[in-house]
XYZ file of C-alpha atoms in Angstrom:
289
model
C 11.479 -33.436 10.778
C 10.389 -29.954 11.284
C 11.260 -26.936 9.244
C 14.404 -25.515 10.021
C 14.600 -22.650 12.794
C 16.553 -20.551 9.937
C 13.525 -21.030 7.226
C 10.599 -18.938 7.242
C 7.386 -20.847 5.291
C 3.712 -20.823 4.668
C 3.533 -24.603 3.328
C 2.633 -26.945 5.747
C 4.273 -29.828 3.102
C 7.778 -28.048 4.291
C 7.259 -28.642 8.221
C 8.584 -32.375 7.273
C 11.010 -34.209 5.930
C 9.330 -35.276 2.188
C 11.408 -38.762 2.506
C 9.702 -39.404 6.278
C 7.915 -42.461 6.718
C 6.537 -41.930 10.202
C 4.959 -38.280 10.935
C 4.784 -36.988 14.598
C 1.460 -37.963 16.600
C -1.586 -35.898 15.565
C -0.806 -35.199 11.946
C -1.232 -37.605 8.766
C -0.209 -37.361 5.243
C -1.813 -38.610 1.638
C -0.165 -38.360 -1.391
C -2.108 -38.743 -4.754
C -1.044 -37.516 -8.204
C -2.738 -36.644 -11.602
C -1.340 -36.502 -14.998
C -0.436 -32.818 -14.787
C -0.040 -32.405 -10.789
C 1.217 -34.176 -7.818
C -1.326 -33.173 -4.114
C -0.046 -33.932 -0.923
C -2.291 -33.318 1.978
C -1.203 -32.678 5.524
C -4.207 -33.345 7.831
C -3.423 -31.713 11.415
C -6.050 -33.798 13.711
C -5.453 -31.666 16.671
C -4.522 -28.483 18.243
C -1.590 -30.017 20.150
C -0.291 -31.559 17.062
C -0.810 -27.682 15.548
C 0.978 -25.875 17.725
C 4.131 -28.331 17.353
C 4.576 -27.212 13.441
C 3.243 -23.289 14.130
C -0.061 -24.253 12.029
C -3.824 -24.618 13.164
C -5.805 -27.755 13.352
C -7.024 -28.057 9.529
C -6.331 -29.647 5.890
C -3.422 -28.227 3.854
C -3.437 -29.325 0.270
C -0.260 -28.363 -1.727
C -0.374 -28.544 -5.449
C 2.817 -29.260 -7.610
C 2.362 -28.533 -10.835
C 4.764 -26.960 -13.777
C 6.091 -23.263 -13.485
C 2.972 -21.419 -13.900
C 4.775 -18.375 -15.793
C 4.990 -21.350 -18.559
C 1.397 -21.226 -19.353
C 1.627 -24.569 -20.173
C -0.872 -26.778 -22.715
C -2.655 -28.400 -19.559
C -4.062 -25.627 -18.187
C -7.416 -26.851 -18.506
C -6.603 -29.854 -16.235
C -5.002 -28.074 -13.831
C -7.553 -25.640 -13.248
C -10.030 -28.533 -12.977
C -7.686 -30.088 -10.065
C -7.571 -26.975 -8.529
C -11.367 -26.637 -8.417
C -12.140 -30.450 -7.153
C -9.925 -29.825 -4.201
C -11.877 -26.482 -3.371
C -14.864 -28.270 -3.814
C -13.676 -30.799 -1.178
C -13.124 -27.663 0.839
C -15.873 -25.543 0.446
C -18.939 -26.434 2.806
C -21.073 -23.993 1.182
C -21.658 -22.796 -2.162
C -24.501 -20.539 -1.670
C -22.727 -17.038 -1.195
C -18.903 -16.904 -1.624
C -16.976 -14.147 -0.076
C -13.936 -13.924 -2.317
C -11.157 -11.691 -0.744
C -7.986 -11.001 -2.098
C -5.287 -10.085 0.005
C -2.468 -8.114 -0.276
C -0.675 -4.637 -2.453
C -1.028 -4.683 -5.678
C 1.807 -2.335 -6.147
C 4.365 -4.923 -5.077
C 4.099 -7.721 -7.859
C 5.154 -10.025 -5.452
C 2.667 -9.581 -3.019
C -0.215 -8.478 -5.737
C -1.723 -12.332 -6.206
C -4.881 -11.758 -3.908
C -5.862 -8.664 -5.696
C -5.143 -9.562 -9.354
C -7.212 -12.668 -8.635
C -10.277 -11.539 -6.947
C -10.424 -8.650 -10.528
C -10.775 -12.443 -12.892
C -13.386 -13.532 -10.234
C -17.002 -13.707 -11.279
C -19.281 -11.480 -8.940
C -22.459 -12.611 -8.757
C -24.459 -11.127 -6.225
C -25.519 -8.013 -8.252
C -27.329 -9.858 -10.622
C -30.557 -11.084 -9.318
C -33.265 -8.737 -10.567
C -31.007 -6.671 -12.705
C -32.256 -6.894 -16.546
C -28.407 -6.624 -17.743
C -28.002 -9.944 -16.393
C -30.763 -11.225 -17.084
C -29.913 -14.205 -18.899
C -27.760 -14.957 -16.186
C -30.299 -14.496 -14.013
C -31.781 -17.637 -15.209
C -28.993 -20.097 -14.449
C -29.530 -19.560 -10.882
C -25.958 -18.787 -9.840
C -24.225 -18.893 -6.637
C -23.777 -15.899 -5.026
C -20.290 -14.302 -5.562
C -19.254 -11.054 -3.955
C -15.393 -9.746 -4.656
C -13.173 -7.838 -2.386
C -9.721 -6.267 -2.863
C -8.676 -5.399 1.098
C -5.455 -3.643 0.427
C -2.531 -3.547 3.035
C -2.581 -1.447 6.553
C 0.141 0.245 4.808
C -2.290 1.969 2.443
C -5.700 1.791 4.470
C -4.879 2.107 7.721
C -7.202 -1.145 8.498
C -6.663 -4.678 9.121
C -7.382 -7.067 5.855
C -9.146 -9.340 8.837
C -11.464 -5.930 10.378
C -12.414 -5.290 6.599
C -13.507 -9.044 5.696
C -15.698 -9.043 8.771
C -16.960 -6.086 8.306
C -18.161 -7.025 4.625
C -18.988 -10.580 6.146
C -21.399 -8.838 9.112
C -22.811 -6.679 6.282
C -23.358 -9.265 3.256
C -23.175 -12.574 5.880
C -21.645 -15.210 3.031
C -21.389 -18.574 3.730
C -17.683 -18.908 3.805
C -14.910 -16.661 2.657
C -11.814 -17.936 -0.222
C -8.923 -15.523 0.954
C -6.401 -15.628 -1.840
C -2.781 -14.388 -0.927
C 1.014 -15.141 -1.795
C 3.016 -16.875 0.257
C 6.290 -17.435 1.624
C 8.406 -21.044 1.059
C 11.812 -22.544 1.768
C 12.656 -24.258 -1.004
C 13.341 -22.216 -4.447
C 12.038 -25.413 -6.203
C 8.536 -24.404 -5.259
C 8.545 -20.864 -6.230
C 5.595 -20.752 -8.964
C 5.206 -23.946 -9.130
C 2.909 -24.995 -5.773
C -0.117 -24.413 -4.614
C -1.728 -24.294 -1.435
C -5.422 -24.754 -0.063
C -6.427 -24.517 3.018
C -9.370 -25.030 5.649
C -7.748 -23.273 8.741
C -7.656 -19.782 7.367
C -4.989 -17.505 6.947
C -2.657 -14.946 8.653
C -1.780 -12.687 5.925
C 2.737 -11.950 6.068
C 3.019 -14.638 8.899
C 5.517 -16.275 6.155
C 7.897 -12.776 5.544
C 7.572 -12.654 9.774
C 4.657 -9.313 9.140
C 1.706 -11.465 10.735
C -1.526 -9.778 10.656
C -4.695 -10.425 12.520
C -5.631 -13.681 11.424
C -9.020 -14.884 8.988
C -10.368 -18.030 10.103
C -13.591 -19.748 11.587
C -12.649 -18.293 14.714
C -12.748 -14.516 14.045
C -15.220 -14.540 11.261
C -17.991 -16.994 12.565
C -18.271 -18.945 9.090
C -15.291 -21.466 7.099
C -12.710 -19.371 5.670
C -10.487 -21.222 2.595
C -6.957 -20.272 2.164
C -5.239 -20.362 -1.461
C -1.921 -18.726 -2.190
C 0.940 -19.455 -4.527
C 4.624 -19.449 -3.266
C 6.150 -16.061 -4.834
C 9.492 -15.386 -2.283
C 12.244 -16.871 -0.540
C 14.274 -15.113 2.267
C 18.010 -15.420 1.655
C 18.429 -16.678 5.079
C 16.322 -20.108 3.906
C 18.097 -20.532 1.047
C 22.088 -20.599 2.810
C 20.634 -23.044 5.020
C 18.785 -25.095 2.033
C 22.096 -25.060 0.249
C 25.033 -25.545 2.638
C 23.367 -27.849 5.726
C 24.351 -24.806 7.825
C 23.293 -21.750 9.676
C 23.509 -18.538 8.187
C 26.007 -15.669 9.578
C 23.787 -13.960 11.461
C 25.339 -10.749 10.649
C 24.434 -10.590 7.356
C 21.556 -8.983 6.655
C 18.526 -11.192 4.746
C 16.644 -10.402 2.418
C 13.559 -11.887 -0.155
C 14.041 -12.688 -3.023
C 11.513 -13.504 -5.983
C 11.667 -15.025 -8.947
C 12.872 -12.955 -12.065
C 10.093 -13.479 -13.993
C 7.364 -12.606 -11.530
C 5.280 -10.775 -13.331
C 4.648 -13.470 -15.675
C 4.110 -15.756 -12.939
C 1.878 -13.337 -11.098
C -0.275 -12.929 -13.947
C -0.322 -16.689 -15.237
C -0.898 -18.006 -11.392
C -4.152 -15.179 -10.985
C -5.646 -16.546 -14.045
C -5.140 -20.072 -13.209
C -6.540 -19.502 -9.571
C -9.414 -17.385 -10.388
C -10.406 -19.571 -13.332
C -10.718 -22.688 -10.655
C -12.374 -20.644 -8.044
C -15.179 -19.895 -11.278
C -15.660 -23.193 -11.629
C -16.035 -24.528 -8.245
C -18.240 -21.497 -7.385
C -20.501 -21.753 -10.588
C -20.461 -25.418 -11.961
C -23.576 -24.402 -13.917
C -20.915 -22.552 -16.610
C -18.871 -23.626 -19.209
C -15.650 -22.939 -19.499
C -16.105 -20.948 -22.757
C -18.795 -18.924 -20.472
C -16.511 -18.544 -17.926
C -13.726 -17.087 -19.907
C -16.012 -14.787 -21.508
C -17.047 -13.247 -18.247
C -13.556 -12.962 -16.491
């Protein structure tokens, strides 16, 4: 079953129904679960299939973990999921564009840019005696980029990324951005990855010019964390039934967002260190973020 007509969503795990046994032609399922963390995958085999659910051909890999505003004791581990699933993503290592999307004077929406400021940059560092010692790990190549909103530029997050990306030419780009979901459950507690790219506000119906293969010539990896819910979405979770149309919606976010913000950048940043630089320990790691 498809996500309702009333719902608006970035998780591909909430274009079906969870209890489903048979999917529709074109797209398969896996389920597998750690101690701290259940993944589902939705594998889209097809553009046909794609267009049925509004999503391109590609994996999607949700993450369910605890409320990330909790902080909780098993951070370590979930990190470490985190990180093996962008491994499985990531084709390759050797220069990572890291761009995070969206204002960072909304809390909602601020996610992609407090993330990318935890990220490691690397790229400076060959030949520069401050990072010397660094130097001598032989790193992967990290570069960091905050794009803003039109809003507050006047340019498209997507003509800014490929302009960096002609300039710098990585080998993939990690586009980090909230998201939008239909169920409340999920708020701050799911993650998504992604190999099809992203459409930064497709989920609050603001779709920008998209990031992907397609417009950028090399793999671009989505990751976001659910951080609103239209009003609209949850009547129609709730009651079975369509909203009055006259009423106006609305999003709404959690109360404690800017714990969650803050908890789920840290998390996200300190897996996308560790998949990007395996050479570091995690002490090292939290010393340079």
């Amino acid at each position: 079953m498809s996500s309702s007509k009333y719902s608006r969503t970035d998780l591909a795990v909430e274009m079906f129904d969870p209890d489903a046994d048979k999917l529709p032609k074109g797209i398969k399922r896996r389920i597998r679960k750690s101690s701290v963390c259940e993944i589902t995958e939705i594998i889209v085999t097809d553009d046909s299939a794609g267009m049925k659910i509004g999503k391109p051909k590609g994996r999607y890999i949700t993450i369910e973990t605890d409320r990330l505003s909790a902080h909780p004791e098993d951070f370590a581990e979930q990190s470490q999921n985190i990180a093996n699933e962008l491994n499985e993503l990531i084709p390759d290592k050797r220069h990572i564009l890291v761009a995070g999307i969206g204002n960072e004077s909304i809390t909602p929406d601020a996610l992609g840019p407090k993330t990318a400021q935890r990220v490691i940059a690397t790229r400076h560092i060959a030949g520069d005696n401050v990072g010397a010692e660094l130097a001598e790990l032989d790193l992967n190549m990290v570069s960091v980029l905050s794009t803003g909103v039109m809003g507050q530029t006047g340019i498209e997050s997507s003509e800014l990324v490929r302009a960096v990306c002609e300039k710098i030419k990585p080998t993939c780009v990690i586009a980090i951005d909230a998201l939008a979901c239909m169920d409340i459950s999920r708020l701050g507690t799911t993650i998504q990855l992604s190999d099809s790219g992203i459409s930064p506000g497709a989920g609050v119906q603001n779709r920008r010019k998209e990031l992907s293969l397609e417009t950028l010539g090399i793999p671009v990896i989505a990751v976001g964390v659910p951080t609103v819910v239209d009003m609209h979405s949850i009547v129609h979770s709730i009651t079975g039934a369509p909203p009055d149309k006259h009423l106006p919606n609305m999003m709404v976010t959690p109360r404690d967002i800017d714990k969650m913000i803050d908890r789920s950048a840290h998390l996200l940043a300190f897996a996308i260190n560790r998949a990007a630089q395996p050479q570091l320990s995690d002490e090292d790691i939290l010393s340079l973020m």
